[in-house]
Amino acid sequence: MREATASAPGKVNLLLRAGRPDPDGYHPLVTVFECLDLRETVSVRTSRTPGIRVDTTVRRPDGSTDRQATAALGDLPVERHLAARAARLLQRLAATGPWAQTASGISIEVDKRVPIAGGMAGGSADAAATLVACNDLWGLGLDDAHLQALGRTLGADVPACLVGGIALGTGHGDHMTLLRAGEDPDPAAHHWVLALAAHGLSTPEVFAGLDAVGGPPGGWRPLPDVEVDLVAQLTGPADDLAGALVNDLTEAALQVRPGLARTMDAARDAGALDVVLSGSGPTVAALARDAGHARALAEAWRGTPGVADVLTTRGPAAGGE
Ligand code: C5P
């Protein structure tokens, strides 16, 4: 039996600009991801039983855990689980390699800390960590570019979870340029407070809502270039980052979940440096000055109607490793 373990981070989008959808329905994006110190850990083990099994331990912010076998992770059948799909991709490559005889069965343990369906790329982080772990398990020697190319076929956020740090995503948000590496410990870390909702939002539904209203406020416009000044702001200290956060999906998400406006206002009222919807939501991210400010914001935010849980975290964090 062979075994390998890897982890990958969830993210917030510091900047998300969406263009008019392509004929395939996907939107061209200019987006900047910041990976967070909130990681999915994946252990993969070869198994004599053919096929793929996924067991997930969900870790909640309050410290409670919930163990779920694959078929029971929400309503997700194993063939739709991104970790299973990532493993299957590499299983095909391993079938012709030196460990071919170990490639028919695989058992995957996912230790989940990234909120499910929160707009924080938890599923993509599962896929990213599984790609890294299976690459190691079967000694495939795939380089970063190859893993990102495979990840892109699984989901638009997978390359960001592989790269980590603060990274620009173009194309469908899946072609990455690293702007600032994730370091741990990082004395210049950004401190974030996250407000989690009780129920997730569907990313396709939010994008469809954006299309239905003819694009972001002001209509579809050409996607901006991310110039050096903006890169400096987004990768700089919290005071520089404040005011630069923007997400074109905000209005569309508010159409589906109007209560998010109150969540965002509550963080502003509590003194957050800036507030942004994470990806397609419903997680809302508030930027804090430092760790103490983050704790104070978290206390003030807790108990706001519509806020199921509050988490503090930091970024930028390392990618898949
Ligand atoms: O790639 P992924 O499966 O994570 O995307 C989920 C959904 O988000 C897609 O089905 C699509 O509706 C939407 N999406 C999009 N444009 C992107 C990325 C995602 O429309 N660039």
mmCIF file of C-alpha atoms and ligand atoms in Angstrom:
data_model
loop_
_atom_site.group_PDB
_atom_site.id
_atom_site.type_symbol
_atom_site.label_atom_id
_atom_site.label_comp_id
_atom_site.label_asym_id
_atom_site.label_seq_id
_atom_site.Cartn_x
_atom_site.Cartn_y
_atom_site.Cartn_z
ATOM 1 C CA MET A 1 0.000 0.000 0.000
ATOM 2 C CA ARG A 2 1.293 3.466 -0.860
ATOM 3 C CA GLU A 3 0.177 6.746 0.690
ATOM 4 C CA ALA A 4 0.727 10.481 0.113
ATOM 5 C CA THR A 5 -0.638 13.648 1.732
ATOM 6 C CA ALA A 6 -0.923 17.194 0.387
ATOM 7 C CA SER A 7 -2.851 20.346 1.228
ATOM 8 C CA ALA A 8 -4.192 23.339 -0.687
ATOM 9 C CA PRO A 9 -5.748 26.636 0.405
ATOM 10 C CA GLY A 10 -9.127 28.304 -0.009
ATOM 11 C CA LYS A 11 -9.206 31.854 -1.339
ATOM 12 C CA VAL A 12 -10.882 35.232 -1.475
ATOM 13 C CA ASN A 13 -10.937 37.343 -4.621
ATOM 14 C CA LEU A 14 -9.401 40.776 -4.017
ATOM 15 C CA LEU A 15 -10.531 41.827 -7.484
ATOM 16 C CA LEU A 16 -13.035 40.132 -9.754
ATOM 17 C CA ARG A 17 -13.972 41.750 -13.055
ATOM 18 C CA ALA A 18 -16.216 39.761 -15.369
ATOM 19 C CA GLY A 19 -16.666 40.286 -19.112
ATOM 20 C CA ARG A 20 -19.536 39.339 -21.424
ATOM 21 C CA PRO A 21 -19.834 35.541 -21.530
ATOM 22 C CA ASP A 22 -18.159 33.510 -24.254
ATOM 23 C CA PRO A 23 -20.311 31.270 -26.485
ATOM 24 C CA ASP A 24 -19.618 28.366 -24.079
ATOM 25 C CA GLY A 25 -21.286 30.393 -21.277
ATOM 26 C CA TYR A 26 -18.052 30.954 -19.325
ATOM 27 C CA HIS A 27 -17.090 34.524 -18.531
ATOM 28 C CA PRO A 28 -13.730 36.033 -19.318
ATOM 29 C CA LEU A 29 -12.343 37.218 -15.986
ATOM 30 C CA VAL A 30 -9.627 39.446 -14.682
ATOM 31 C CA THR A 31 -9.351 38.385 -11.091
ATOM 32 C CA VAL A 32 -6.813 38.508 -8.287
ATOM 33 C CA PHE A 33 -6.948 35.664 -5.785
ATOM 34 C CA GLU A 34 -5.504 35.721 -2.299
ATOM 35 C CA CYS A 35 -5.051 32.231 -0.878
ATOM 36 C CA LEU A 36 -5.841 31.911 2.811
ATOM 37 C CA ASP A 37 -4.501 30.067 5.780
ATOM 38 C CA LEU A 38 -7.570 27.847 5.649
ATOM 39 C CA ARG A 39 -6.547 24.586 4.029
ATOM 40 C CA GLU A 40 -7.942 21.329 2.763
ATOM 41 C CA THR A 41 -5.700 18.374 3.573
ATOM 42 C CA VAL A 42 -5.982 15.318 1.357
ATOM 43 C CA SER A 43 -4.455 11.880 1.980
ATOM 44 C CA VAL A 44 -4.532 9.365 -0.851
ATOM 45 C CA ARG A 45 -3.890 5.662 -0.399
ATOM 46 C CA THR A 46 -3.758 2.866 -2.907
ATOM 47 C CA SER A 47 -6.358 0.218 -2.290
ATOM 48 C CA ARG A 48 -6.900 -3.368 -3.422
ATOM 49 C CA THR A 49 -10.539 -2.490 -4.039
ATOM 50 C CA PRO A 50 -10.830 -1.045 -7.554
ATOM 51 C CA GLY A 51 -12.504 2.347 -7.899
ATOM 52 C CA ILE A 52 -12.356 5.563 -5.912
ATOM 53 C CA ARG A 53 -13.608 6.096 -2.394
ATOM 54 C CA VAL A 54 -13.728 9.513 -0.709
ATOM 55 C CA ASP A 55 -14.222 10.082 3.022
ATOM 56 C CA THR A 56 -14.541 13.631 4.243
ATOM 57 C CA THR A 57 -14.152 15.152 7.675
ATOM 58 C CA VAL A 58 -15.769 18.582 7.770
ATOM 59 C CA ARG A 59 -14.222 20.841 10.418
ATOM 60 C CA ARG A 60 -16.490 23.671 11.491
ATOM 61 C CA PRO A 61 -15.283 26.992 12.917
ATOM 62 C CA ASP A 62 -16.742 26.101 16.326
ATOM 63 C CA GLY A 63 -14.389 23.101 16.477
ATOM 64 C CA SER A 64 -17.065 20.463 15.831
ATOM 65 C CA THR A 65 -16.450 17.861 13.147
ATOM 66 C CA ASP A 66 -18.660 15.820 10.925
ATOM 67 C CA ARG A 67 -17.481 12.721 9.105
ATOM 68 C CA GLN A 68 -19.092 11.927 5.799
ATOM 69 C CA ALA A 69 -18.576 9.132 3.316
ATOM 70 C CA THR A 70 -18.432 10.266 -0.251
ATOM 71 C CA ALA A 71 -21.869 9.589 -1.421
ATOM 72 C CA ALA A 72 -23.067 11.607 1.548
ATOM 73 C CA LEU A 73 -21.054 14.815 1.061
ATOM 74 C CA GLY A 74 -24.106 16.950 0.557
ATOM 75 C CA ASP A 75 -25.795 15.298 -2.398
ATOM 76 C CA LEU A 76 -22.542 14.920 -4.260
ATOM 77 C CA PRO A 77 -22.108 11.575 -6.017
ATOM 78 C CA VAL A 78 -18.509 10.384 -6.158
ATOM 79 C CA GLU A 79 -18.195 11.079 -9.867
ATOM 80 C CA ARG A 80 -18.892 14.765 -9.238
ATOM 81 C CA HIS A 81 -16.552 15.130 -6.266
ATOM 82 C CA LEU A 82 -13.619 17.211 -7.487
ATOM 83 C CA ALA A 83 -11.126 15.171 -5.436
ATOM 84 C CA ALA A 84 -12.382 11.964 -7.075
ATOM 85 C CA ARG A 85 -12.243 13.544 -10.528
ATOM 86 C CA ALA A 86 -8.697 14.802 -9.901
ATOM 87 C CA ALA A 87 -7.614 11.329 -8.738
ATOM 88 C CA ARG A 88 -9.185 9.715 -11.791
ATOM 89 C CA LEU A 89 -7.233 12.030 -14.120
ATOM 90 C CA LEU A 90 -3.900 11.038 -12.569
ATOM 91 C CA GLN A 91 -4.960 7.399 -12.236
ATOM 92 C CA ARG A 92 -5.150 7.287 -16.039
ATOM 93 C CA LEU A 93 -1.604 8.631 -16.314
ATOM 94 C CA ALA A 94 -0.360 6.219 -13.632
ATOM 95 C CA ALA A 95 -1.838 3.250 -15.462
ATOM 96 C CA THR A 96 1.126 3.269 -17.843
ATOM 97 C CA GLY A 97 3.829 4.040 -15.229
ATOM 98 C CA PRO A 98 5.941 1.987 -12.835
ATOM 99 C CA TRP A 99 3.174 1.912 -10.193
ATOM 100 C CA ALA A 100 0.563 0.723 -12.683
ATOM 101 C CA GLN A 101 -0.351 -2.281 -10.568
ATOM 102 C CA THR A 102 -1.287 0.091 -7.694
ATOM 103 C CA ALA A 103 -3.406 2.426 -9.812
ATOM 104 C CA SER A 104 -6.722 0.623 -9.989
ATOM 105 C CA GLY A 105 -8.069 1.429 -6.526
ATOM 106 C CA ILE A 106 -7.659 4.594 -4.476
ATOM 107 C CA SER A 107 -9.025 5.779 -1.179
ATOM 108 C CA ILE A 108 -9.094 9.546 -0.491
ATOM 109 C CA GLU A 109 -9.420 11.215 2.923
ATOM 110 C CA VAL A 110 -10.364 14.890 2.792
ATOM 111 C CA ASP A 111 -9.948 17.031 5.885
ATOM 112 C CA LYS A 112 -12.120 20.063 5.127
ATOM 113 C CA ARG A 113 -11.706 23.479 6.684
ATOM 114 C CA VAL A 114 -12.820 25.655 3.784
ATOM 115 C CA PRO A 115 -16.558 26.391 4.025
ATOM 116 C CA ILE A 116 -18.650 24.310 1.581
ATOM 117 C CA ALA A 117 -20.293 26.239 -1.302
ATOM 118 C CA GLY A 118 -19.046 29.494 0.217
ATOM 119 C CA GLY A 119 -17.361 31.084 -2.803
ATOM 120 C CA MET A 120 -13.980 30.182 -1.314
ATOM 121 C CA ALA A 121 -12.894 27.402 -3.693
ATOM 122 C CA GLY A 122 -13.111 24.572 -1.151
ATOM 123 C CA GLY A 123 -13.949 21.994 -3.818
ATOM 124 C CA SER A 124 -11.180 23.351 -6.045
ATOM 125 C CA ALA A 125 -8.720 23.130 -3.147
ATOM 126 C CA ASP A 126 -9.720 19.462 -2.720
ATOM 127 C CA ALA A 127 -8.892 18.911 -6.384
ATOM 128 C CA ALA A 128 -5.611 20.850 -6.160
ATOM 129 C CA ALA A 129 -4.426 18.917 -3.097
ATOM 130 C CA THR A 130 -5.471 15.605 -4.694
ATOM 131 C CA LEU A 131 -3.493 16.404 -7.855
ATOM 132 C CA VAL A 132 -0.377 17.144 -5.778
ATOM 133 C CA ALA A 133 -0.848 14.050 -3.606
ATOM 134 C CA CYS A 134 -1.480 11.664 -6.538
ATOM 135 C CA ASN A 135 1.474 13.106 -8.472
ATOM 136 C CA ASP A 136 3.588 12.123 -5.475
ATOM 137 C CA LEU A 137 1.793 8.796 -4.830
ATOM 138 C CA TRP A 138 2.489 7.482 -8.293
ATOM 139 C CA GLY A 139 5.801 9.306 -8.882
ATOM 140 C CA LEU A 140 4.436 10.928 -12.012
ATOM 141 C CA GLY A 141 6.844 13.892 -11.956
ATOM 142 C CA LEU A 142 4.290 16.323 -13.433
ATOM 143 C CA ASP A 143 5.532 19.919 -13.188
ATOM 144 C CA ASP A 144 3.493 22.895 -11.909
ATOM 145 C CA ALA A 145 2.382 23.956 -15.404
ATOM 146 C CA HIS A 146 1.165 20.434 -16.168
ATOM 147 C CA LEU A 147 -0.757 20.181 -12.883
ATOM 148 C CA GLN A 148 -2.361 23.576 -13.554
ATOM 149 C CA ALA A 149 -3.374 22.483 -17.058
ATOM 150 C CA LEU A 150 -5.012 19.359 -15.627
ATOM 151 C CA GLY A 151 -6.588 21.421 -12.822
ATOM 152 C CA ARG A 152 -8.128 23.847 -15.327
ATOM 153 C CA THR A 153 -10.143 20.977 -16.827
ATOM 154 C CA LEU A 154 -11.661 20.303 -13.384
ATOM 155 C CA GLY A 155 -12.637 23.833 -12.382
ATOM 156 C CA ALA A 156 -11.667 27.439 -13.040
ATOM 157 C CA ASP A 157 -10.356 27.993 -9.470
ATOM 158 C CA VAL A 158 -8.140 24.895 -9.281
ATOM 159 C CA PRO A 159 -5.022 26.573 -10.759
ATOM 160 C CA ALA A 160 -5.324 29.402 -8.182
ATOM 161 C CA CYS A 161 -5.381 26.856 -5.340
ATOM 162 C CA LEU A 162 -2.267 25.214 -6.799
ATOM 163 C CA VAL A 163 -0.326 28.475 -7.215
ATOM 164 C CA GLY A 164 -1.258 30.074 -3.872
ATOM 165 C CA GLY A 165 -0.084 33.499 -2.675
ATOM 166 C CA ILE A 166 -1.674 36.488 -4.381
ATOM 167 C CA ALA A 167 -2.100 35.685 -8.061
ATOM 168 C CA LEU A 168 -3.683 37.227 -11.135
ATOM 169 C CA GLY A 169 -6.054 34.970 -13.041
ATOM 170 C CA THR A 170 -6.954 35.725 -16.663
ATOM 171 C CA GLY A 171 -8.807 33.735 -19.323
ATOM 172 C CA HIS A 172 -11.593 32.144 -17.286
ATOM 173 C CA GLY A 173 -9.642 33.172 -14.176
ATOM 174 C CA ASP A 174 -7.601 30.002 -14.620
ATOM 175 C CA HIS A 175 -4.365 31.230 -16.245
ATOM 176 C CA MET A 176 -2.195 32.342 -13.392
ATOM 177 C CA THR A 177 0.524 34.925 -12.797
ATOM 178 C CA LEU A 178 1.921 34.929 -9.258
ATOM 179 C CA LEU A 179 2.059 38.478 -7.840
ATOM 180 C CA ARG A 180 3.188 37.754 -4.264
ATOM 181 C CA ALA A 181 4.187 34.392 -2.832
ATOM 182 C CA GLY A 182 2.465 32.950 0.220
ATOM 183 C CA GLU A 183 4.825 32.746 3.177
ATOM 184 C CA ASP A 184 4.366 31.346 6.623
ATOM 185 C CA PRO A 185 4.949 33.057 8.963
ATOM 186 C CA ASP A 186 4.491 36.325 7.092
ATOM 187 C CA PRO A 187 4.958 39.495 9.174
ATOM 188 C CA ALA A 188 3.160 41.458 6.444
ATOM 189 C CA ALA A 189 0.145 39.103 6.313
ATOM 190 C CA HIS A 190 -3.335 40.418 5.571
ATOM 191 C CA HIS A 191 -5.790 39.696 8.388
ATOM 192 C CA TRP A 192 -9.278 38.689 7.310
ATOM 193 C CA VAL A 193 -12.572 38.036 9.030
ATOM 194 C CA LEU A 194 -15.026 35.831 7.161
ATOM 195 C CA ALA A 195 -18.779 35.766 7.679
ATOM 196 C CA LEU A 196 -20.212 32.398 6.681
ATOM 197 C CA ALA A 197 -23.834 31.911 5.696
ATOM 198 C CA ALA A 198 -25.901 28.912 6.748
ATOM 199 C CA HIS A 199 -26.589 27.940 3.132
ATOM 200 C CA GLY A 200 -24.291 28.035 0.102
ATOM 201 C CA LEU A 201 -24.898 29.861 -3.155
ATOM 202 C CA SER A 202 -24.725 28.261 -6.586
ATOM 203 C CA THR A 203 -21.918 29.784 -8.686
ATOM 204 C CA PRO A 204 -23.712 29.068 -12.008
ATOM 205 C CA GLU A 205 -26.841 30.721 -10.608
ATOM 206 C CA VAL A 206 -24.954 33.884 -9.630
ATOM 207 C CA PHE A 207 -23.228 34.095 -13.028
ATOM 208 C CA ALA A 208 -26.602 33.525 -14.741
ATOM 209 C CA GLY A 209 -28.013 36.378 -12.651
ATOM 210 C CA LEU A 210 -25.178 38.613 -13.854
ATOM 211 C CA ASP A 211 -26.101 37.781 -17.465
ATOM 212 C CA ALA A 212 -29.807 38.346 -16.795
ATOM 213 C CA VAL A 213 -29.210 41.964 -15.719
ATOM 214 C CA GLY A 214 -26.831 42.666 -18.625
ATOM 215 C CA GLY A 215 -23.598 42.543 -16.662
ATOM 216 C CA PRO A 216 -22.199 44.456 -13.694
ATOM 217 C CA PRO A 217 -23.597 47.914 -12.816
ATOM 218 C CA GLY A 218 -22.946 50.114 -15.879
ATOM 219 C CA GLY A 219 -23.144 47.130 -18.245
ATOM 220 C CA TRP A 220 -20.518 44.898 -19.837
ATOM 221 C CA ARG A 221 -17.274 46.719 -20.460
ATOM 222 C CA PRO A 222 -13.828 45.698 -21.645
ATOM 223 C CA LEU A 223 -11.820 43.985 -18.933
ATOM 224 C CA PRO A 224 -9.185 46.213 -17.340
ATOM 225 C CA ASP A 225 -5.451 45.646 -17.426
ATOM 226 C CA VAL A 226 -3.970 45.114 -13.988
ATOM 227 C CA GLU A 227 -1.304 47.821 -14.012
ATOM 228 C CA VAL A 228 1.714 47.994 -11.699
ATOM 229 C CA ASP A 229 0.081 50.535 -9.378
ATOM 230 C CA LEU A 230 -2.870 48.248 -8.790
ATOM 231 C CA VAL A 231 -0.572 45.256 -8.263
ATOM 232 C CA ALA A 232 1.311 47.286 -5.637
ATOM 233 C CA GLN A 233 -1.978 48.145 -3.907
ATOM 234 C CA LEU A 234 -3.303 44.570 -3.939
ATOM 235 C CA THR A 235 -0.070 43.006 -2.753
ATOM 236 C CA GLY A 236 0.813 45.768 -0.277
ATOM 237 C CA PRO A 237 -0.084 46.274 3.388
ATOM 238 C CA ALA A 238 -3.725 46.262 4.501
ATOM 239 C CA ASP A 239 -3.998 50.071 4.440
ATOM 240 C CA ASP A 240 -3.086 50.044 0.729
ATOM 241 C CA LEU A 241 -5.370 47.118 -0.055
ATOM 242 C CA ALA A 242 -8.338 48.845 1.611
ATOM 243 C CA GLY A 243 -10.449 50.562 -1.028
ATOM 244 C CA ALA A 244 -9.105 48.383 -3.845
ATOM 245 C CA LEU A 245 -11.386 45.385 -3.240
ATOM 246 C CA VAL A 246 -13.993 44.942 -5.993
ATOM 247 C CA ASN A 247 -16.246 42.125 -7.135
ATOM 248 C CA ASP A 248 -18.469 42.353 -10.228
ATOM 249 C CA LEU A 249 -20.591 39.463 -8.903
ATOM 250 C CA THR A 250 -21.772 41.414 -5.857
ATOM 251 C CA GLU A 251 -25.044 42.782 -7.273
ATOM 252 C CA ALA A 252 -25.932 39.432 -8.855
ATOM 253 C CA ALA A 253 -25.309 37.615 -5.563
ATOM 254 C CA LEU A 254 -27.397 40.219 -3.715
ATOM 255 C CA GLN A 255 -30.270 39.548 -6.118
ATOM 256 C CA VAL A 256 -30.213 35.884 -5.073
ATOM 257 C CA ARG A 257 -29.503 36.562 -1.380
ATOM 258 C CA PRO A 258 -30.587 40.132 -0.482
ATOM 259 C CA GLY A 259 -29.675 39.618 3.188
ATOM 260 C CA LEU A 260 -25.976 39.715 2.268
ATOM 261 C CA ALA A 261 -26.242 43.520 2.041
ATOM 262 C CA ARG A 262 -26.863 43.615 5.792
ATOM 263 C CA THR A 263 -23.890 41.332 6.420
ATOM 264 C CA MET A 264 -21.633 43.642 4.412
ATOM 265 C CA ASP A 265 -22.981 46.796 6.067
ATOM 266 C CA ALA A 266 -22.497 45.302 9.531
ATOM 267 C CA ALA A 267 -18.782 44.761 8.865
ATOM 268 C CA ARG A 268 -18.378 48.306 7.552
ATOM 269 C CA ASP A 269 -20.219 49.688 10.584
ATOM 270 C CA ALA A 270 -17.930 47.646 12.845
ATOM 271 C CA GLY A 271 -14.895 49.398 11.340
ATOM 272 C CA ALA A 272 -13.571 46.946 8.725
ATOM 273 C CA LEU A 273 -10.947 48.560 6.476
ATOM 274 C CA ASP A 274 -12.855 47.184 3.470
ATOM 275 C CA VAL A 275 -15.447 44.502 2.776
ATOM 276 C CA VAL A 276 -15.897 42.250 -0.245
ATOM 277 C CA LEU A 277 -17.996 39.296 -1.325
ATOM 278 C CA SER A 278 -15.779 36.246 -1.799
ATOM 279 C CA GLY A 279 -16.129 34.964 -5.377
ATOM 280 C CA SER A 280 -19.794 34.182 -6.033
ATOM 281 C CA GLY A 281 -20.548 34.270 -2.282
ATOM 282 C CA PRO A 282 -22.180 33.905 0.105
ATOM 283 C CA THR A 283 -19.028 34.282 2.262
ATOM 284 C CA VAL A 284 -18.255 37.934 2.979
ATOM 285 C CA ALA A 285 -14.642 38.906 3.736
ATOM 286 C CA ALA A 286 -13.735 41.889 5.903
ATOM 287 C CA LEU A 287 -10.194 43.267 5.919
ATOM 288 C CA ALA A 288 -8.684 44.036 9.327
ATOM 289 C CA ARG A 289 -5.678 46.145 10.319
ATOM 290 C CA ASP A 290 -4.031 43.422 12.396
ATOM 291 C CA ALA A 291 -4.840 40.294 14.414
ATOM 292 C CA GLY A 292 -6.371 42.248 17.317
ATOM 293 C CA HIS A 293 -8.583 44.271 14.992
ATOM 294 C CA ALA A 294 -9.660 41.025 13.298
ATOM 295 C CA ARG A 295 -10.734 39.538 16.657
ATOM 296 C CA ALA A 296 -12.693 42.692 17.516
ATOM 297 C CA LEU A 297 -14.415 42.691 14.108
ATOM 298 C CA ALA A 298 -15.253 39.011 14.500
ATOM 299 C CA GLU A 299 -16.897 39.693 17.876
ATOM 300 C CA ALA A 300 -18.881 42.606 16.472
ATOM 301 C CA TRP A 301 -19.998 40.610 13.419
ATOM 302 C CA ARG A 302 -21.038 37.504 15.299
ATOM 303 C CA GLY A 303 -24.766 37.415 15.897
ATOM 304 C CA THR A 304 -25.648 39.635 12.925
ATOM 305 C CA PRO A 305 -28.801 38.181 11.358
ATOM 306 C CA GLY A 306 -27.826 35.986 8.396
ATOM 307 C CA VAL A 307 -24.302 35.355 9.721
ATOM 308 C CA ALA A 308 -24.106 31.685 10.689
ATOM 309 C CA ASP A 309 -20.464 31.712 11.745
ATOM 310 C CA VAL A 310 -17.415 33.965 11.815
ATOM 311 C CA LEU A 311 -13.811 32.949 11.144
ATOM 312 C CA THR A 312 -10.530 34.832 11.310
ATOM 313 C CA THR A 313 -7.732 33.889 8.925
ATOM 314 C CA ARG A 314 -4.671 35.305 7.179
ATOM 315 C CA GLY A 315 -3.217 35.475 3.718
ATOM 316 C CA PRO A 316 -1.433 35.143 1.438
ATOM 317 C CA ALA A 317 -0.879 31.423 2.078
ATOM 318 C CA ALA A 318 1.160 28.856 0.170
ATOM 319 C CA GLY A 319 -0.469 26.944 -2.682
ATOM 320 C CA GLY A 320 -0.764 23.195 -3.124
ATOM 321 C CA GLU A 321 2.089 21.412 -1.353
HETATM 322 O O1 C5P B 1 -15.145 26.088 -13.464
HETATM 323 P P1 C5P B 1 -16.159 25.856 -12.397
HETATM 324 O O2 C5P B 1 -16.865 24.531 -12.541
HETATM 325 O O3 C5P B 1 -15.637 26.063 -11.031
HETATM 326 O O4 C5P B 1 -17.268 26.961 -12.611
HETATM 327 C C1 C5P B 1 -18.519 26.884 -11.997
HETATM 328 C C2 C5P B 1 -19.511 27.729 -12.775
HETATM 329 O O5 C5P B 1 -19.156 29.101 -12.672
HETATM 330 C C3 C5P B 1 -19.559 27.456 -14.248
HETATM 331 O O6 C5P B 1 -20.459 26.423 -14.528
HETATM 332 C C4 C5P B 1 -20.038 28.778 -14.819
HETATM 333 O O7 C5P B 1 -21.430 28.891 -14.674
HETATM 334 C C5 C5P B 1 -19.425 29.788 -13.870
HETATM 335 N N1 C5P B 1 -18.169 30.402 -14.368
HETATM 336 C C6 C5P B 1 -18.237 31.314 -15.401
HETATM 337 N N2 C5P B 1 -17.087 31.907 -15.851
HETATM 338 C C7 C5P B 1 -15.896 31.622 -15.270
HETATM 339 C C8 C5P B 1 -15.807 30.706 -14.203
HETATM 340 C C9 C5P B 1 -16.983 30.102 -13.772
HETATM 341 O O8 C5P B 1 -19.314 31.587 -15.934
HETATM 342 N N3 C5P B 1 -14.798 32.221 -15.726
#
